[in-house]
Each structure stands twice: as structure tokens, then as C-alpha cells.
Short mmCIF file of C-alpha atoms in Angstrom, two decimals:
data_model
loop_
_atom_site.label_atom_id
_atom_site.label_comp_id
_atom_site.label_asym_id
_atom_site.label_seq_id
_atom_site.Cartn_x
_atom_site.Cartn_y
_atom_site.Cartn_z
CA ARG A 10 -14.70 85.35 43.47
CA ILE A 11 -11.60 83.16 43.23
CA GLN A 12 -9.47 85.83 44.90
CA LYS A 13 -11.93 85.92 47.78
CA ALA A 14 -11.84 82.12 48.02
CA ALA A 15 -8.02 82.15 48.09
CA GLU A 16 -7.93 84.71 50.89
CA GLN A 17 -10.48 82.74 52.90
CA ALA A 18 -8.59 79.51 52.22
CA ILE A 19 -5.42 80.81 53.87
CA GLN A 20 -7.35 81.68 57.00
CA PHE A 21 -9.02 78.26 56.91
CA GLY A 22 -5.59 76.64 56.63
CA ILE A 23 -4.41 78.61 59.66
CA ALA A 24 -7.50 77.52 61.60
CA SER A 25 -6.84 73.89 60.59
CA ALA A 26 -3.27 74.23 61.86
CA HIS A 27 -4.52 75.60 65.18
CA ALA A 28 -6.92 72.66 65.45
CA ASN A 29 -3.89 70.37 65.09
CA ASN A 30 -2.07 72.19 67.91
CA PHE A 31 0.13 74.28 65.63
CA ALA A 32 -0.75 77.42 67.54
CA GLN A 33 2.01 79.52 65.96
CA ALA A 34 0.45 79.35 62.48
CA ASN A 35 -0.23 82.96 61.61
CA ALA A 36 0.39 83.68 57.94
CA GLY A 37 0.39 82.23 54.46
CA ALA A 38 -0.01 82.65 50.72
CA ALA A 39 -2.03 81.16 47.90
CA ILE A 40 -1.65 81.13 44.12
CA VAL A 41 -4.31 80.20 41.55
CA MET A 42 -2.98 80.22 37.98
CA ASP A 43 -4.05 79.16 34.53
CA ALA A 44 -1.81 76.18 33.86
CA HIS A 45 -1.31 77.00 30.18
CA SER A 46 -1.10 80.79 29.96
CA GLY A 47 0.21 81.85 33.37
CA ALA A 48 -2.77 84.16 33.90
CA LEU A 49 -3.32 84.60 37.64
CA LEU A 50 -6.87 84.11 38.83
CA ALA A 51 -5.86 84.81 42.41
CA MET A 52 -2.77 85.77 44.36
CA ALA A 53 -3.30 86.10 48.10
CA SER A 54 -1.08 86.93 51.04
CA TYR A 55 -2.11 86.94 54.69
CA PRO A 56 -2.08 88.90 56.94
CA SER A 57 -3.01 91.79 54.71
CA TYR A 58 -4.11 95.41 55.09
CA ASN A 59 -6.50 97.96 53.64
CA PRO A 60 -4.65 99.65 50.75
CA SER A 61 -6.92 102.70 51.00
CA TRP A 62 -4.99 103.62 54.14
CA PHE A 63 -2.12 104.74 51.91
CA VAL A 64 -4.24 107.06 49.76
CA GLY A 65 -3.16 110.60 50.50
CA GLY A 66 -0.52 109.37 52.93
CA ILE A 67 -0.85 106.82 55.72
CA SER A 68 -1.07 108.03 59.31
CA ALA A 69 1.80 107.37 61.68
CA ARG A 70 -0.53 105.40 63.94
CA ARG A 71 -1.68 103.04 61.21
CA TYR A 72 1.84 102.58 59.85
CA ALA A 73 3.11 101.74 63.32
CA ALA A 74 0.34 99.16 63.65
CA LEU A 75 1.32 97.54 60.34
CA THR A 76 5.02 97.37 61.17
CA ARG A 77 4.95 96.20 64.79
CA PRO A 78 6.31 92.67 65.27
CA GLN A 79 2.95 91.31 66.45
CA ALA A 80 1.39 92.25 63.10
CA ASP A 81 3.33 89.45 61.31
CA ASN A 82 4.46 91.72 58.49
CA PRO A 83 1.26 92.39 56.51
CA LEU A 84 3.21 94.64 54.11
CA LEU A 85 5.12 91.59 52.81
CA ASN A 86 3.55 90.07 49.72
CA ARG A 87 4.31 86.49 50.67
CA ALA A 88 3.17 85.16 47.30
CA ILE A 89 6.03 86.80 45.39
CA ALA A 90 8.43 88.13 48.05
CA GLY A 91 8.29 85.48 50.75
CA GLU A 92 11.29 83.14 50.52
CA TYR A 93 10.80 79.69 52.00
CA PRO A 94 12.17 76.15 51.88
CA THR A 95 9.69 74.19 49.81
CA GLY A 96 9.90 70.86 51.61
CA SER A 97 8.73 67.81 49.72
CA THR A 98 7.01 69.76 46.95
CA PHE A 99 10.56 69.89 45.54
CA LYS A 100 10.63 66.12 45.02
CA VAL A 101 9.09 66.66 41.59
CA VAL A 102 12.32 68.44 40.62
CA ASP A 103 14.33 65.40 41.73
CA THR A 104 12.02 63.25 39.65
CA ILE A 105 12.30 65.31 36.48
CA ALA A 106 16.07 65.74 36.83
CA GLY A 107 16.51 62.06 37.64
CA LEU A 108 14.41 60.80 34.74
CA GLN A 109 15.98 63.21 32.27
CA THR A 110 19.57 62.39 33.24
CA GLY A 111 19.14 58.65 33.81
CA VAL A 112 19.75 58.84 37.55
CA LEU A 113 16.21 57.49 37.94
CA SER A 114 13.76 55.42 35.97
CA PRO A 115 10.10 54.79 36.79
CA SER A 116 11.10 51.35 38.04
CA THR A 117 13.98 52.50 40.27
CA THR A 118 13.41 50.63 43.53
CA LEU A 119 15.09 51.51 46.81
CA ASP A 120 14.70 50.57 50.43
CA ALA A 121 13.25 53.58 52.28
CA PRO A 122 13.69 52.96 56.03
CA GLY A 123 12.89 55.33 58.88
CA THR A 124 16.41 56.79 58.92
CA TYR A 125 19.26 57.32 56.49
CA THR A 126 22.96 57.56 57.38
CA ASN A 127 25.63 59.10 55.18
CA HIS A 128 29.21 59.98 56.19
CA GLY A 129 28.29 59.51 59.83
CA LEU A 130 25.32 61.91 59.70
CA LEU A 131 21.75 60.83 60.32
CA TRP A 132 18.64 61.99 58.44
CA HIS A 133 15.10 61.07 59.47
CA ASP A 134 12.05 60.18 57.42
CA TRP A 135 8.72 61.77 58.34
CA ASN A 136 7.52 58.20 58.98
CA PRO A 137 9.75 56.71 61.70
CA ASN A 138 8.75 53.22 60.55
CA GLY A 139 9.88 53.90 57.02
CA HIS A 140 8.18 52.81 53.81
CA GLY A 141 9.92 49.56 52.95
CA VAL A 142 11.11 48.88 49.43
CA VAL A 143 9.35 51.28 47.05
CA ASP A 144 9.59 52.33 43.43
CA LEU A 145 9.62 55.94 42.25
CA THR A 146 5.83 56.18 42.04
CA GLN A 147 5.34 55.07 45.61
CA ALA A 148 8.24 57.24 46.77
CA LEU A 149 6.26 60.23 45.49
CA VAL A 150 2.88 58.92 46.64
CA GLN A 151 4.12 58.28 50.17
CA SER A 152 6.64 61.16 50.11
CA ALA A 153 9.41 58.83 51.21
CA ASP A 154 12.20 61.11 52.44
CA THR A 155 14.80 58.37 52.76
CA TYR A 156 14.24 57.40 49.10
CA PHE A 157 15.00 60.93 47.95
CA TYR A 158 17.97 61.33 50.28
CA GLN A 159 19.56 58.53 48.27
CA VAL A 160 18.63 60.27 45.02
CA GLY A 161 20.27 63.46 46.26
CA TYR A 162 23.44 61.55 47.09
CA ASP A 163 23.42 59.92 43.65
CA PHE A 164 23.42 63.40 42.12
CA TYR A 165 26.27 64.42 44.44
CA LEU A 166 28.38 61.48 43.26
CA ARG A 167 28.06 62.67 39.66
CA LYS A 168 30.08 65.77 40.66
CA GLY A 169 28.00 68.10 38.54
CA THR A 170 25.04 70.43 39.04
CA GLU A 171 22.35 68.52 37.18
CA LEU A 172 19.78 68.70 39.98
CA GLU A 173 20.47 72.38 40.59
CA ASP A 174 20.37 73.12 36.86
CA TRP A 175 16.97 71.49 36.51
CA ALA A 176 15.70 73.45 39.50
CA LYS A 177 16.70 76.66 37.75
CA ARG A 178 15.21 75.52 34.46
CA LEU A 179 11.93 74.86 36.24
CA GLY A 180 11.85 78.40 37.59
CA TYR A 181 13.67 78.45 40.91
CA GLY A 182 16.43 80.90 41.79
CA ARG A 183 15.23 83.68 39.48
CA GLY A 184 12.26 85.96 38.98
CA THR A 185 9.23 84.58 37.17
CA GLY A 186 8.69 87.84 35.26
CA ILE A 187 5.37 88.67 36.91
CA ASP A 188 4.05 92.11 35.91
CA VAL A 189 4.06 93.69 39.39
CA PRO A 190 7.09 94.93 41.34
CA GLY A 191 8.61 93.39 44.42
CA GLU A 192 9.35 89.85 43.30
CA VAL A 193 12.41 88.14 44.79
CA ALA A 194 14.60 85.52 43.14
CA GLY A 195 15.03 83.00 45.94
CA ILE A 196 18.09 80.74 46.12
CA VAL A 197 19.08 77.54 44.37
CA PRO A 198 22.27 76.59 46.23
CA THR A 199 25.18 75.30 44.14
CA PRO A 200 28.88 74.69 44.78
CA ALA A 201 29.62 78.07 43.19
CA TRP A 202 26.99 79.76 45.36
CA ARG A 203 28.55 78.32 48.52
CA ARG A 204 32.02 79.51 47.51
CA ALA A 205 30.69 83.01 46.84
CA THR A 206 28.56 83.14 49.99
CA TYR A 207 30.98 81.73 52.57
CA THR A 208 34.23 83.65 52.18
CA LYS A 209 37.27 84.20 54.35
CA LYS A 210 36.10 87.75 55.04
CA THR A 211 32.61 86.80 56.20
CA ASP A 212 32.82 83.33 57.74
CA PRO A 213 35.35 82.08 60.31
CA ASN A 214 34.70 78.52 59.11
CA TRP A 215 34.91 79.41 55.43
CA GLN A 216 37.27 76.56 54.52
CA VAL A 217 34.57 74.08 55.56
CA ASP A 218 31.39 76.05 54.97
CA SER A 219 32.34 77.04 51.43
CA LEU A 220 32.61 73.39 50.36
CA TRP A 221 29.73 71.54 48.72
CA LYS A 222 29.37 68.38 50.76
CA PRO A 223 27.14 65.29 50.44
CA GLY A 224 24.69 66.74 52.95
CA ASN A 225 24.07 69.74 50.72
CA SER A 226 22.79 67.52 47.91
CA ILE A 227 20.88 65.30 50.34
CA ASN A 228 19.08 68.27 51.92
CA LEU A 229 18.35 69.85 48.55
CA ALA A 230 16.64 66.67 47.38
CA ILE A 231 13.80 67.24 49.86
CA GLY A 232 13.60 71.01 49.42
CA GLN A 233 15.61 71.87 52.51
CA GLY A 234 19.09 73.20 53.25
CA ASP A 235 19.78 76.55 51.62
CA LEU A 236 16.98 76.33 49.03
CA LEU A 237 14.55 79.26 49.16
CA ALA A 238 11.60 79.82 46.85
CA THR A 239 8.41 81.82 46.57
CA PRO A 240 4.94 80.26 46.29
CA LEU A 241 4.72 81.74 42.77
CA GLN A 242 7.90 79.90 41.71
CA VAL A 243 6.41 76.65 42.97
CA ALA A 244 3.28 77.38 40.92
CA VAL A 245 5.37 77.91 37.77
CA ASN A 246 7.09 74.57 38.42
CA TYR A 247 3.81 72.70 38.76
CA ALA A 248 2.31 74.47 35.75
CA ALA A 249 5.10 72.98 33.63
CA ILE A 250 4.19 69.50 34.87
CA ALA A 251 0.51 70.12 34.14
CA ASN A 252 0.79 71.77 30.71
CA GLY A 253 3.17 69.39 28.98
CA GLY A 254 6.52 70.90 29.90
CA TYR A 255 6.23 74.63 29.24
CA ALA A 256 7.45 77.49 31.44
CA VAL A 257 4.78 80.18 31.70
CA THR A 258 5.11 83.85 32.66
CA PRO A 259 2.68 84.61 35.49
CA HIS A 260 0.71 87.81 34.92
CA LEU A 261 -2.15 89.81 36.36
CA GLY A 262 -2.65 92.30 33.54
CA LEU A 263 -5.15 91.58 30.78
CA ARG A 264 -5.70 94.79 28.82
CA ILE A 265 -5.85 98.58 29.04
CA ASP A 266 -9.31 100.11 28.80
CA SER A 267 -10.39 103.68 28.28
CA PRO A 268 -12.37 105.48 31.00
CA GLN A 269 -15.46 104.62 28.95
CA GLY A 270 -14.63 100.92 29.03
CA THR A 271 -13.38 100.59 25.47
CA ALA A 272 -10.47 98.20 25.05
CA LEU A 273 -7.42 100.19 23.98
CA GLN A 274 -4.65 97.61 24.18
CA ASN A 275 -4.37 93.94 24.94
CA LEU A 276 -1.32 93.24 27.07
CA ARG A 277 1.16 90.73 25.71
CA PHE A 278 3.41 88.39 27.66
CA PRO A 279 6.14 85.98 26.61
CA ALA A 280 4.81 82.81 25.06
CA PRO A 281 5.18 79.63 27.12
CA ARG A 282 8.66 78.19 26.58
CA SER A 283 9.41 74.50 26.16
CA LEU A 284 11.69 73.08 28.87
CA GLY A 285 12.64 70.02 26.87
CA ILE A 286 11.15 67.44 29.24
CA ALA A 287 10.26 64.10 27.66
CA SER A 288 6.51 63.67 27.40
CA GLY A 289 6.70 60.20 28.92
CA ASN A 290 8.46 61.53 31.98
CA LEU A 291 5.77 64.18 32.45
CA ALA A 292 3.01 61.61 32.03
CA PHE A 293 4.66 59.43 34.66
CA LEU A 294 4.92 62.33 37.09
CA ARG A 295 1.33 63.46 36.57
CA ASN A 296 0.13 59.94 37.27
CA ALA A 297 2.21 59.68 40.45
CA LEU A 298 0.90 63.03 41.71
CA ARG A 299 -2.63 61.87 41.00
CA GLU A 300 -2.03 58.71 43.02
CA ALA A 301 -0.65 60.84 45.85
CA ALA A 302 -4.08 62.49 46.09
CA SER A 303 -6.35 59.57 45.21
CA THR A 304 -4.95 56.33 46.66
CA PRO A 305 -4.97 55.33 50.35
CA ALA A 306 -1.17 55.46 50.65
CA GLY A 307 -1.09 59.01 49.28
CA THR A 308 -0.26 61.85 51.63
CA SER A 309 -3.28 63.95 50.58
CA TYR A 310 -5.74 61.06 50.16
CA GLY A 311 -7.61 62.17 53.28
CA VAL A 312 -8.31 65.51 51.61
CA PHE A 313 -8.85 64.59 47.95
CA GLY A 314 -9.47 60.84 47.92
CA SER A 315 -13.21 61.20 47.35
CA TYR A 316 -13.19 64.64 45.78
CA PRO A 317 -15.42 64.89 42.66
CA VAL A 318 -12.66 66.58 40.60
CA ALA A 319 -9.46 64.68 39.80
CA VAL A 320 -6.73 66.62 41.62
CA ALA A 321 -3.02 65.83 41.39
CA GLY A 322 -0.80 67.23 44.10
CA LYS A 323 2.17 67.02 46.41
CA THR A 324 2.31 67.83 50.08
CA GLY A 325 5.28 69.52 51.67
CA THR A 326 6.33 70.00 55.29
CA ALA A 327 9.30 72.36 55.41
CA GLN A 328 11.52 72.77 58.44
CA VAL A 329 12.53 76.31 59.37
CA ALA A 330 15.11 76.96 62.08
CA GLY A 331 13.53 78.20 65.28
CA LYS A 332 9.97 77.90 63.98
CA GLY A 333 7.25 75.34 63.46
CA ASN A 334 7.07 73.40 60.20
CA TYR A 335 5.70 75.24 57.17
CA SER A 336 2.78 73.53 55.44
CA TRP A 337 2.68 73.31 51.60
CA TYR A 338 0.37 71.93 48.96
CA ALA A 339 1.20 72.23 45.25
CA SER A 340 -1.35 70.87 42.79
CA PHE A 341 -3.27 71.07 39.52
CA ALA A 342 -6.63 69.89 38.19
CA PRO A 343 -8.35 68.25 36.42
CA VAL A 344 -5.63 65.68 35.86
CA ASN A 345 -6.63 64.57 32.36
CA ASP A 346 -7.04 68.15 31.11
CA PRO A 347 -5.24 70.44 33.57
CA LYS A 348 -6.67 73.94 33.71
CA TYR A 349 -5.61 75.34 37.06
CA VAL A 350 -2.56 75.26 39.30
CA VAL A 351 -3.21 75.84 43.02
CA VAL A 352 -0.40 76.35 45.53
CA VAL A 353 -0.97 77.08 49.22
CA MET A 354 1.62 77.71 51.92
CA ILE A 355 0.80 78.14 55.62
CA GLU A 356 3.63 79.43 57.80
CA GLN A 357 4.17 77.19 60.83
CA GLY A 358 1.09 75.22 59.80
CA GLY A 359 2.55 71.74 60.37
CA GLU A 360 2.12 68.92 57.89
CA GLY A 361 1.20 69.79 54.33
CA ALA A 362 -1.72 67.39 54.39
CA ALA A 363 -3.22 68.90 57.52
CA ALA A 364 -3.28 72.64 56.74
CA ALA A 365 -2.32 73.61 53.19
CA ALA A 366 -4.09 70.76 51.41
CA PRO A 367 -7.49 71.40 53.08
CA ALA A 368 -7.07 75.08 52.21
CA ALA A 369 -6.38 74.17 48.58
CA ARG A 370 -9.57 72.11 48.54
CA LEU A 371 -11.58 75.24 49.40
CA ILE A 372 -10.06 76.97 46.38
CA TYR A 373 -10.95 74.05 44.13
CA ASN A 374 -14.51 74.21 45.48
CA ALA A 375 -14.72 77.75 44.14
CA LEU A 376 -13.03 76.93 40.82
CA PHE A 377 -15.30 73.97 40.05
CA ASN A 378 -18.44 75.05 41.94
CA VAL A 379 -18.25 72.09 44.29
CA LYS A 380 -20.73 72.55 47.12
CA GLY A 381 -20.71 71.37 50.70
CA THR A 382 -17.30 69.73 50.85
CA VAL A 383 -15.14 71.23 53.58
CA VAL A 384 -12.48 69.26 55.40
CA GLY A 385 -9.94 70.36 57.96
CA GLY A 386 -7.12 68.80 59.89
CA VAL A 387 -7.07 65.55 57.91
CA GLY A 388 -4.39 63.74 55.97
CA HIS A 389 -0.95 62.52 56.90
CA GLY A 390 2.60 62.70 55.71
CA ASP A 391 5.39 65.02 54.77
#
């Protein structure tokens, strides 16, 4: 039932994107996971295909239909093998890294205007009018890009890899350990990664491109630049926020049964592993993510502001070269006793609040048996 809801939610998110004039929206993924154990209640990728076509060997005609460019790659499991910039869903990594290292405190207040200039380069906020002077809570609630640009630069000035290290600790840049094949690792860019990637043999501008510059840290801080992640990795990140700071191993398997239905073996998976995040920092972040969904300034307030279940979540609007913005929503509920993590990504779907968040709401309807509450094309923000 939840798997069906997740599959329908992606298509609803695509329809919401079309209603907002993002006509190129055509694909997506959704994850529904137990926040404490990593058990997957649903893992959906769209477009999909009928797996029975492969039984006994797929016909050349059907295989050609699945692999033609217009089919949008239905053979790709976007949930575990699609690599994407995460957009502003990554700001929770900034927050954890900042609070743990002392770069940030809950009361850190910065001016967040409509643009940010550093070393002669200009970065824009999603809100051209800016956000004014905001603290860390409101920076998350309003998804203030120019606030987090400054955080990224603060990490750059420390001349280490603290932000990148925390990203890896939270599950980015490596496989999650899911019990099906085909997972990809993604990329957490670091100074060492740039030196190894841009070499004299492969890049005519290697002396410049191989350097880690301020813009690399600034872009990373809002989930852009060279960062690539799967929807499942984002779900693992948000599960750690929800469950008190533990990394879970996502899994689909439960047990092995005999043909007669007798349980032969319960499948075992690694126990959740503590990430060493201070409980106060996690409590702060959970509260900020709740405000992002429940207060008028929050970017997903239009979707979850009056929802009967207390959802905490972060929108994301990721820029992809040559394509429309990718729409993200990463979330968990209920806030006071988190049970489920829900992550939705709609390719070229526009703002996170306008496509992915309404799709996530449909999944929560199924999880909590909420009737008659469907919204589409609402919300604002990055």
C-alpha cells in the first residue's frame, strides 16, 4: 500500500510541476523508511517498466522501447543509482557540521541579502529581496541561501575538510549498504578529490581547476557544485536527524520463508551506529525543520502548515546544467516521536515546495491514514 502511494506520489509531483509550467518534469524517486531501523517501506523510481517482460528473455522491440531517449531511462533505479545535486536539503549538513565544530551556534545571526559577493563572484538567493538579518533557525526555515554561502566560506577559511567530513559521516559519498545491487556512491567533493579529478592529462586548465577555491565551499554549502547524492543517501541523512543521531542501514529484506510459508531465517543488518552528534544540536535542528513546515515563513508551510500530523522537513531546489531545477523534499514525522522518513525528488520539477513537498504529503496521507487532503502547486522557496 505504501509502495503504491509512493509511486503515485511521484506522478502527482510531476503533474504539480506541469501545473506550475515546469513542462520538462518527467521523472523522479521516492523513499519511505523506518527512521530507527532503516527498513524500507517503499522505494519508487519513475518512469518504470513491467519486470515480467524480462522473464524468459525480453524481446528486441520492448528493449528498444525501454532504451530510446524519449523513454527517460526507465531501467535506471533513480532511488539508489540516480546521482543528483541535493540543493538546500544539504543545509542540514552545514548546520550539524557548524554546530559540532563551533562555526555556528543557534544564535548565530547574519545579514542574508538577495545577493552575495565573494572574490568578485556573485551568488544569488532564491528570494531576490533577501531575508534581512536572521538567526540559524530562520535561515533554515526560510532557506536563506546567502546565509549559508557565508557559512560555506567560513568553513573554507578554516583550511580543513570539516564540512566535507561531516557530509561523509552522514552518509554521502559512499554506499548506504542497501541489500540490493546497483547502488552508486555519489560524490562529496574535497580538495583531494579535485586534485585527483582534474589532472594535467585530462584537463587543459588543470592548474586552476584542480585547486579548491572559495566558490567550491560556497557552492557545497547549498548542495550544489560537484556534490552528487542519491535520494536514499538523503533519507539516511534525515533518519539520523530524526532518530537521535544514528546512521541506519537501509534494507528491503525481512526474512527467508519456506515454500510453505514457514519462517526459516530472519535477516540481520548492521545495528544503527552513533554519529556522535550532540543531542542538543539535533533537538535544535528538529525544531527548525518543524518550523520550516509549520510556520508562515517556512518554505513548506503551504503544504504542511495545517496538516494533522506534525511533519518536519526541508525543501530543496537544485540547479542542473542545461536542465530545469530539480525539486526535493526531505522530511520525517511525527516530530515528537519520529517513525518515518520520506524523501521525494522530481527531476526538473521546479521549486521543492511546489512539486516534491506536495508529493510527500500524499505519502504521509497513506502512512497516517489521512483522508481528503490533497494539495498541488503550493508553497514557496528554495
